[in-house]
Coordinates of N, CA and C in Angstrom, one line a residue:
M1 N -4.9 -14.9 22.4 CA -4.2 -13.8 21.7 C -5.2 -13.2 20.7
A2 N -5.2 -11.9 20.5 CA -6.1 -11.2 19.6 C -5.8 -11.6 18.1
D3 N -6.8 -11.6 17.3 CA -6.6 -11.9 15.9 C -5.6 -10.8 15.3
E4 N -4.7 -11.3 14.5 CA -3.8 -10.4 13.8 C -4.5 -9.7 12.7
K5 N -4.1 -8.5 12.4 CA -4.7 -7.7 11.3 C -4.3 -8.4 10.0
T6 N -5.2 -8.6 9.1 CA -4.8 -9.1 7.8 C -4.6 -7.9 6.8
Y7 N -3.9 -8.2 5.8 CA -3.6 -7.1 4.8 C -4.1 -7.6 3.5
P8 N -5.3 -7.1 3.1 CA -5.9 -7.5 1.8 C -5.0 -6.9 0.7
M9 N -4.7 -7.6 -0.3 CA -4.0 -7.1 -1.5 C -4.2 -8.0 -2.7
T10 N -4.0 -7.4 -3.8 CA -4.1 -8.1 -5.1 C -2.8 -9.0 -5.2
M11 N -2.9 -10.0 -6.1 CA -1.7 -10.8 -6.3 C -0.6 -10.0 -6.8
D12 N -0.9 -9.0 -7.7 CA 0.2 -8.1 -8.2 C 0.9 -7.4 -7.0
G13 N 0.0 -6.9 -6.1 CA 0.6 -6.2 -5.0 C 1.5 -7.1 -4.1
K14 N 1.1 -8.3 -3.9 CA 1.9 -9.3 -3.1 C 3.2 -9.5 -3.8
I15 N 3.2 -9.7 -5.1 CA 4.4 -10.0 -5.9 C 5.3 -8.8 -5.8
K16 N 4.7 -7.6 -5.9 CA 5.5 -6.4 -5.8 C 6.2 -6.3 -4.4
L17 N 5.5 -6.6 -3.3 CA 6.1 -6.5 -2.0 C 7.2 -7.6 -1.9
E18 N 7.0 -8.8 -2.5 CA 8.0 -9.8 -2.4 C 9.3 -9.4 -3.1
H19 N 9.1 -8.7 -4.3 CA 10.3 -8.2 -5.0 C 11.0 -7.1 -4.2
E20 N 10.2 -6.2 -3.6 CA 10.9 -5.2 -2.8 C 11.6 -5.8 -1.6
L21 N 11.0 -6.8 -0.9 CA 11.7 -7.4 0.2 C 13.0 -8.1 -0.3
E22 N 13.0 -8.8 -1.4 CA 14.2 -9.4 -1.9 C 15.3 -8.4 -2.2
D23 N 14.9 -7.2 -2.8 CA 15.8 -6.2 -3.1 C 16.4 -5.6 -1.8
L24 N 15.6 -5.4 -0.8 CA 16.1 -4.8 0.4 C 17.1 -5.8 1.1
R25 N 16.8 -7.0 1.1 CA 17.6 -8.0 1.7 C 18.9 -8.3 0.9
L26 N 18.8 -8.4 -0.4 CA 20.0 -8.9 -1.2 C 20.8 -7.7 -1.7
N27 N 20.2 -6.5 -1.9 CA 21.0 -5.4 -2.5 C 21.2 -4.3 -1.5
Q28 N 20.1 -3.8 -0.9 CA 20.2 -2.6 -0.1 C 21.0 -2.9 1.2
R29 N 20.7 -4.0 1.9 CA 21.3 -4.3 3.2 C 22.8 -4.4 3.1
P30 N 23.3 -5.2 2.1 CA 24.8 -5.3 2.0 C 25.5 -3.9 1.7
K31 N 24.8 -3.0 0.9 CA 25.3 -1.7 0.6 C 25.5 -0.9 1.9
I32 N 24.5 -1.0 2.8 CA 24.5 -0.2 4.0 C 25.5 -0.8 5.0
I33 N 25.7 -2.1 5.0 CA 26.7 -2.7 5.9 C 28.1 -2.3 5.4
E34 N 28.3 -2.2 4.1 CA 29.6 -1.7 3.6 C 29.8 -0.3 4.0
R35 N 28.8 0.6 3.9 CA 28.9 2.0 4.3 C 29.3 2.1 5.8
I36 N 28.7 1.2 6.6 CA 29.0 1.2 8.0 C 30.5 0.8 8.3
K37 N 30.9 -0.2 7.5 CA 32.3 -0.6 7.7 C 33.3 0.5 7.3
I38 N 33.0 1.1 6.2 CA 33.9 2.2 5.7 C 33.9 3.4 6.8
A39 N 32.7 3.7 7.2 CA 32.6 4.8 8.2 C 33.3 4.5 9.5
R40 N 33.3 3.2 9.9 CA 34.0 2.8 11.2 C 35.5 3.0 11.0
S41 N 36.0 2.8 9.8 CA 37.4 2.9 9.5 C 37.9 4.3 9.7
Y42 N 37.0 5.3 9.8 CA 37.4 6.7 9.9 C 37.8 7.0 11.4
G43 N 37.6 6.1 12.3 CA 38.0 6.3 13.6 C 36.9 6.7 14.6
D44 N 37.1 7.7 15.4 CA 36.2 8.1 16.5 C 34.7 8.1 16.1
L45 N 33.9 7.2 16.6 CA 32.5 7.1 16.2 C 31.7 8.1 16.8
S46 N 32.1 8.8 17.9 CA 31.3 9.8 18.6 C 31.1 11.0 17.7
E47 N 32.0 11.3 16.8 CA 31.9 12.5 16.0 C 31.9 12.1 14.5
N48 N 31.4 10.9 14.2 CA 31.5 10.4 12.8 C 30.1 10.5 12.2
S49 N 29.9 11.6 11.4 CA 28.5 11.8 10.8 C 28.2 10.7 9.8
E50 N 29.2 10.2 9.1 CA 29.0 9.2 8.1 C 28.5 7.9 8.7
Y51 N 29.1 7.6 9.9 CA 28.7 6.4 10.6 C 27.2 6.6 11.1
E52 N 26.9 7.7 11.7 CA 25.6 8.0 12.2 C 24.6 7.9 11.1
S53 N 24.9 8.5 10.0 CA 24.0 8.5 8.8 C 23.7 7.0 8.4
A54 N 24.8 6.3 8.2 CA 24.6 4.9 7.8 C 23.9 4.0 8.8
K55 N 24.1 4.2 10.1 CA 23.3 3.5 11.1 C 21.8 3.9 11.1
N56 N 21.5 5.2 10.9 CA 20.1 5.6 10.8 C 19.5 5.0 9.5
E57 N 20.2 4.9 8.4 CA 19.7 4.3 7.2 C 19.4 2.8 7.4
Q58 N 20.4 2.2 8.1 CA 20.2 0.8 8.4 C 19.0 0.5 9.3
S59 N 18.8 1.4 10.2 CA 17.6 1.2 11.1 C 16.3 1.4 10.3
M60 N 16.2 2.3 9.4 CA 15.0 2.5 8.6 C 14.8 1.3 7.6
L61 N 15.9 0.8 7.1 CA 15.9 -0.4 6.2 C 15.4 -1.6 6.9
E62 N 15.9 -1.8 8.1 CA 15.5 -3.0 8.9 C 14.0 -2.9 9.3
S63 N 13.6 -1.7 9.6 CA 12.2 -1.4 9.9 C 11.3 -1.7 8.7
R64 N 11.7 -1.3 7.6 CA 10.9 -1.6 6.4 C 10.8 -3.1 6.1
I65 N 12.0 -3.7 6.2 CA 12.0 -5.2 6.0 C 11.0 -5.9 7.0
A66 N 11.0 -5.5 8.2 CA 10.1 -6.1 9.2 C 8.7 -5.8 8.9
T67 N 8.4 -4.6 8.4 CA 7.0 -4.3 8.0 C 6.5 -5.1 6.9
I68 N 7.4 -5.3 5.8 CA 7.0 -6.0 4.7 C 6.8 -7.5 5.1
E69 N 7.7 -8.0 5.9 CA 7.6 -9.4 6.3 C 6.3 -9.7 7.0
H70 N 5.9 -8.7 7.9 CA 4.7 -8.8 8.6 C 3.5 -8.8 7.7
M71 N 3.5 -7.8 6.7 CA 2.4 -7.7 5.8 C 2.3 -9.0 4.9
L72 N 3.4 -9.6 4.5 CA 3.3 -10.8 3.7 C 2.9 -12.0 4.6
Q73 N 3.3 -12.0 5.8 CA 2.8 -13.1 6.7 C 1.3 -13.1 6.9
Y74 N 0.7 -11.9 6.9 CA -0.7 -11.8 7.2 C -1.4 -11.3 5.9
A75 N -0.8 -11.5 4.8 CA -1.4 -11.1 3.5 C -2.7 -11.9 3.2
E76 N -3.7 -11.3 2.7 CA -4.9 -11.9 2.3 C -5.1 -11.6 0.8
V77 N -4.7 -12.5 -0.1 CA -4.8 -12.2 -1.5 C -6.3 -12.2 -1.9
V78 N -6.7 -11.1 -2.5 CA -8.1 -10.9 -2.9 C -8.5 -11.8 -4.1
D79 N -9.5 -12.5 -4.0 CA -10.0 -13.4 -5.1 C -11.4 -12.9 -5.3
N80 N -11.6 -12.3 -6.5 CA -13.0 -11.8 -6.8 C -13.8 -12.8 -7.6
A81 N -13.3 -14.1 -7.6 CA -14.0 -15.1 -8.4 C -15.5 -15.3 -7.9
N82 N -15.6 -15.2 -6.6 CA -16.9 -15.4 -5.9 C -17.7 -14.2 -5.7
V83 N -17.2 -13.0 -6.2 CA -17.9 -11.8 -6.0 C -18.6 -11.4 -7.3
E84 N -19.9 -10.9 -7.1 CA -20.6 -10.5 -8.3 C -19.9 -9.5 -9.1
S85 N -20.0 -9.5 -10.4 CA -19.2 -8.6 -11.2 C -19.7 -7.1 -11.1
D86 N -20.9 -6.9 -10.6 CA -21.4 -5.6 -10.5 C -21.4 -5.0 -9.0
V87 N -20.5 -5.6 -8.2 CA -20.4 -5.2 -6.8 C -18.9 -4.7 -6.6
V88 N -18.8 -3.6 -6.0 CA -17.5 -3.0 -5.7 C -16.8 -3.8 -4.6
S89 N -15.6 -4.2 -4.9 CA -14.8 -5.0 -3.9 C -13.3 -4.7 -4.1
V90 N -12.5 -5.1 -3.2 CA -11.0 -4.9 -3.3 C -10.5 -5.6 -4.5
G91 N -9.7 -4.9 -5.2 CA -9.1 -5.4 -6.5 C -9.8 -4.9 -7.7
K92 N -11.0 -4.4 -7.6 CA -11.7 -3.9 -8.8 C -11.5 -2.4 -9.0
K93 N -11.7 -2.1 -10.3 CA -11.6 -0.7 -10.7 C -13.0 -0.1 -10.7
V94 N -13.2 1.0 -10.1 CA -14.5 1.6 -10.0 C -14.5 3.0 -10.6
T95 N -15.5 3.3 -11.5 CA -15.7 4.6 -12.1 C -16.9 5.2 -11.5
F96 N -16.8 6.4 -10.9 CA -18.0 7.0 -10.4 C -17.9 8.5 -10.7
K97 N -19.1 9.2 -10.6 CA -19.1 10.6 -10.7 C -19.8 11.2 -9.5
E98 N -19.2 12.3 -9.1 CA -19.8 13.1 -8.0 C -21.1 13.8 -8.5
L99 N -22.2 13.6 -7.8 CA -23.4 14.2 -8.2 C -23.5 15.7 -7.8
P100 N -24.1 16.6 -8.5 CA -24.9 16.3 -9.6 C -24.2 16.2 -11.0
D101 N -23.1 16.8 -11.2 CA -22.6 16.8 -12.6 C -21.1 16.9 -12.7
E102 N -20.4 16.2 -11.9 CA -18.9 16.3 -11.9 C -18.4 15.3 -13.0
E103 N -17.1 15.4 -13.3 CA -16.5 14.5 -14.3 C -16.3 13.1 -13.6
P104 N -16.3 12.0 -14.4 CA -16.1 10.7 -13.8 C -14.7 10.6 -13.3
E105 N -14.5 9.8 -12.2 CA -13.2 9.5 -11.7 C -13.1 7.9 -11.6
E106 N -11.9 7.4 -11.9 CA -11.7 6.0 -11.8 C -10.6 5.6 -10.8
Y107 N -10.8 4.7 -10.0 CA -9.8 4.2 -9.0 C -9.9 2.7 -8.9
Q108 N -8.8 2.1 -8.7 CA -8.7 0.7 -8.3 C -8.6 0.7 -6.8
I109 N -9.5 -0.1 -6.2 CA -9.4 -0.3 -4.7 C -8.5 -1.4 -4.4
V110 N -7.5 -1.1 -3.6 CA -6.4 -2.1 -3.3 C -6.2 -2.1 -1.8
G111 N -5.4 -3.0 -1.3 CA -5.1 -3.0 0.1 C -4.1 -1.8 0.4
A112 N -4.0 -1.5 1.7 CA -3.2 -0.3 2.1 C -1.8 -0.5 1.6
A113 N -1.3 -1.7 1.6 CA 0.1 -2.0 1.2 C 0.5 -1.6 -0.2
E114 N -0.5 -1.5 -1.1 CA -0.2 -1.2 -2.5 C -0.9 0.1 -2.9
A115 N -1.4 0.8 -2.0 CA -2.1 2.1 -2.4 C -1.1 3.1 -3.0
D116 N -1.6 3.7 -4.1 CA -0.8 4.7 -4.8 C -1.8 5.7 -5.5
P117 N -2.3 6.7 -4.7 CA -3.3 7.5 -5.3 C -2.9 8.2 -6.6
M118 N -1.6 8.5 -6.8 CA -1.2 9.1 -8.0 C -1.3 8.2 -9.2
S119 N -1.4 6.9 -9.0 CA -1.5 5.9 -10.0 C -3.0 5.4 -10.1
G120 N -3.9 6.0 -9.3 CA -5.3 5.7 -9.3 C -5.6 4.5 -8.5
K121 N -4.7 4.1 -7.5 CA -4.9 3.0 -6.6 C -5.2 3.6 -5.2
I122 N -6.4 3.4 -4.7 CA -6.7 3.9 -3.4 C -6.9 2.7 -2.4
S123 N -6.5 3.0 -1.1 CA -6.5 2.0 -0.1 C -8.0 1.6 0.3
N124 N -8.2 0.4 0.6 CA -9.5 0.0 1.0 C -9.9 0.6 2.4
D125 N -8.9 1.2 3.1 CA -9.1 1.9 4.3 C -9.5 3.4 4.1
S126 N -9.4 3.9 2.9 CA -9.7 5.3 2.6 C -11.2 5.5 2.7
P127 N -11.5 6.8 3.1 CA -13.0 7.1 3.2 C -13.8 6.8 1.9
I128 N -13.2 7.1 0.7 CA -13.9 6.9 -0.5 C -14.1 5.4 -0.8
A129 N -13.0 4.6 -0.6 CA -13.2 3.2 -0.8 C -14.1 2.5 0.2
K130 N -14.0 2.9 1.4 CA -15.0 2.4 2.4 C -16.4 2.7 2.1
G131 N -16.6 3.9 1.5 CA -18.0 4.3 1.1 C -18.5 3.5 -0.1
L132 N -17.6 3.1 -1.0 CA -18.0 2.4 -2.2 C -18.1 0.9 -2.0
L133 N -17.3 0.3 -1.2 CA -17.2 -1.2 -1.0 C -18.6 -1.8 -0.7
G134 N -18.9 -2.8 -1.5 CA -20.2 -3.5 -1.3 C -21.4 -2.9 -2.1
H135 N -21.2 -1.8 -2.7 CA -22.3 -1.2 -3.5 C -22.2 -1.7 -4.9
K136 N -23.3 -1.5 -5.6 CA -23.5 -2.0 -7.0 C -23.5 -0.9 -8.0
L137 N -23.3 -1.4 -9.3 CA -23.3 -0.6 -10.5 C -24.6 0.2 -10.5
N138 N -24.5 1.5 -10.9 CA -25.6 2.4 -11.0 C -26.2 2.9 -9.7
E139 N -25.6 2.5 -8.6 CA -26.1 2.8 -7.3 C -25.6 4.2 -6.9
E140 N -26.5 5.0 -6.3 CA -26.1 6.3 -5.7 C -25.7 6.1 -4.3
V141 N -24.5 6.6 -3.9 CA -23.9 6.4 -2.6 C -23.5 7.7 -2.0
T142 N -23.8 7.8 -0.7 CA -23.3 9.0 0.1 C -22.1 8.5 0.8
I143 N -21.0 9.2 0.6 CA -19.7 8.9 1.2 C -19.3 9.9 2.2
E144 N -19.0 9.5 3.4 CA -18.5 10.5 4.4 C -17.0 10.7 4.2
I145 N -16.6 11.9 3.9 CA -15.2 12.3 3.8 C -14.9 13.4 4.8
P146 N -13.7 13.6 5.1 CA -13.3 14.7 6.1 C -14.0 16.0 5.7
A147 N -14.2 16.4 4.5 CA -14.7 17.7 4.1 C -16.3 17.7 4.2
G148 N -16.9 16.6 4.5 CA -18.3 16.5 4.6 C -18.8 15.3 3.7
D149 N -20.1 15.3 3.5 CA -20.6 14.2 2.7 C -20.5 14.4 1.2
M150 N -20.2 13.3 0.4 CA -20.1 13.4 -1.0 C -21.0 12.4 -1.6
K151 N -21.9 12.8 -2.5 CA -22.8 11.9 -3.1 C -22.3 11.6 -4.5
V152 N -22.2 10.2 -4.8 CA -21.7 9.8 -6.1 C -22.6 8.7 -6.7
K153 N -22.4 8.5 -8.0 CA -23.1 7.4 -8.7 C -22.0 6.6 -9.3
I154 N -22.1 5.3 -9.0 CA -21.2 4.3 -9.6 C -21.6 4.0 -11.0
I155 N -20.7 4.3 -12.0 CA -21.1 4.2 -13.4 C -20.4 3.0 -14.1
E156 N -19.3 2.5 -13.5 CA -18.7 1.3 -14.1 C -17.8 0.6 -13.0
I157 N -17.8 -0.8 -13.1 CA -17.1 -1.6 -12.2 C -16.4 -2.7 -13.1
K158 N -15.1 -2.8 -13.0 CA -14.3 -3.8 -13.8 C -13.2 -4.4 -13.0

């Protein structure tokens, strides 16, 4: 059997997924089951939009539960203890500036499961993160992005 894909994530990201899974199982699932019960009581299911809506919501919820369970089963919690402090790796915050003279940008590189670009967390699978991973402080790096190449200088790693 082929190796399963692992999901690199920080400990915080894993805990967040565990809490989401618990909420989906213990709070959201019972609410949807109750909505289905109520919708069934309206009679003819073939023309019951409440029933259809609740069943669709249940399907999406069960899919999300399965996805989170899979991610947690194959989670790989990132431990930067053995990584040099001046090397970009998953879990670290990286500040870089686009050359020649753009403003600095800071992102934390996280696993895809916890990526949230609006909060400054980018997936390790994103083009920028892929281009930065493994590089060192003060290094100039050319990153391939969909719009073309972007040249940056890493100015801080924490």
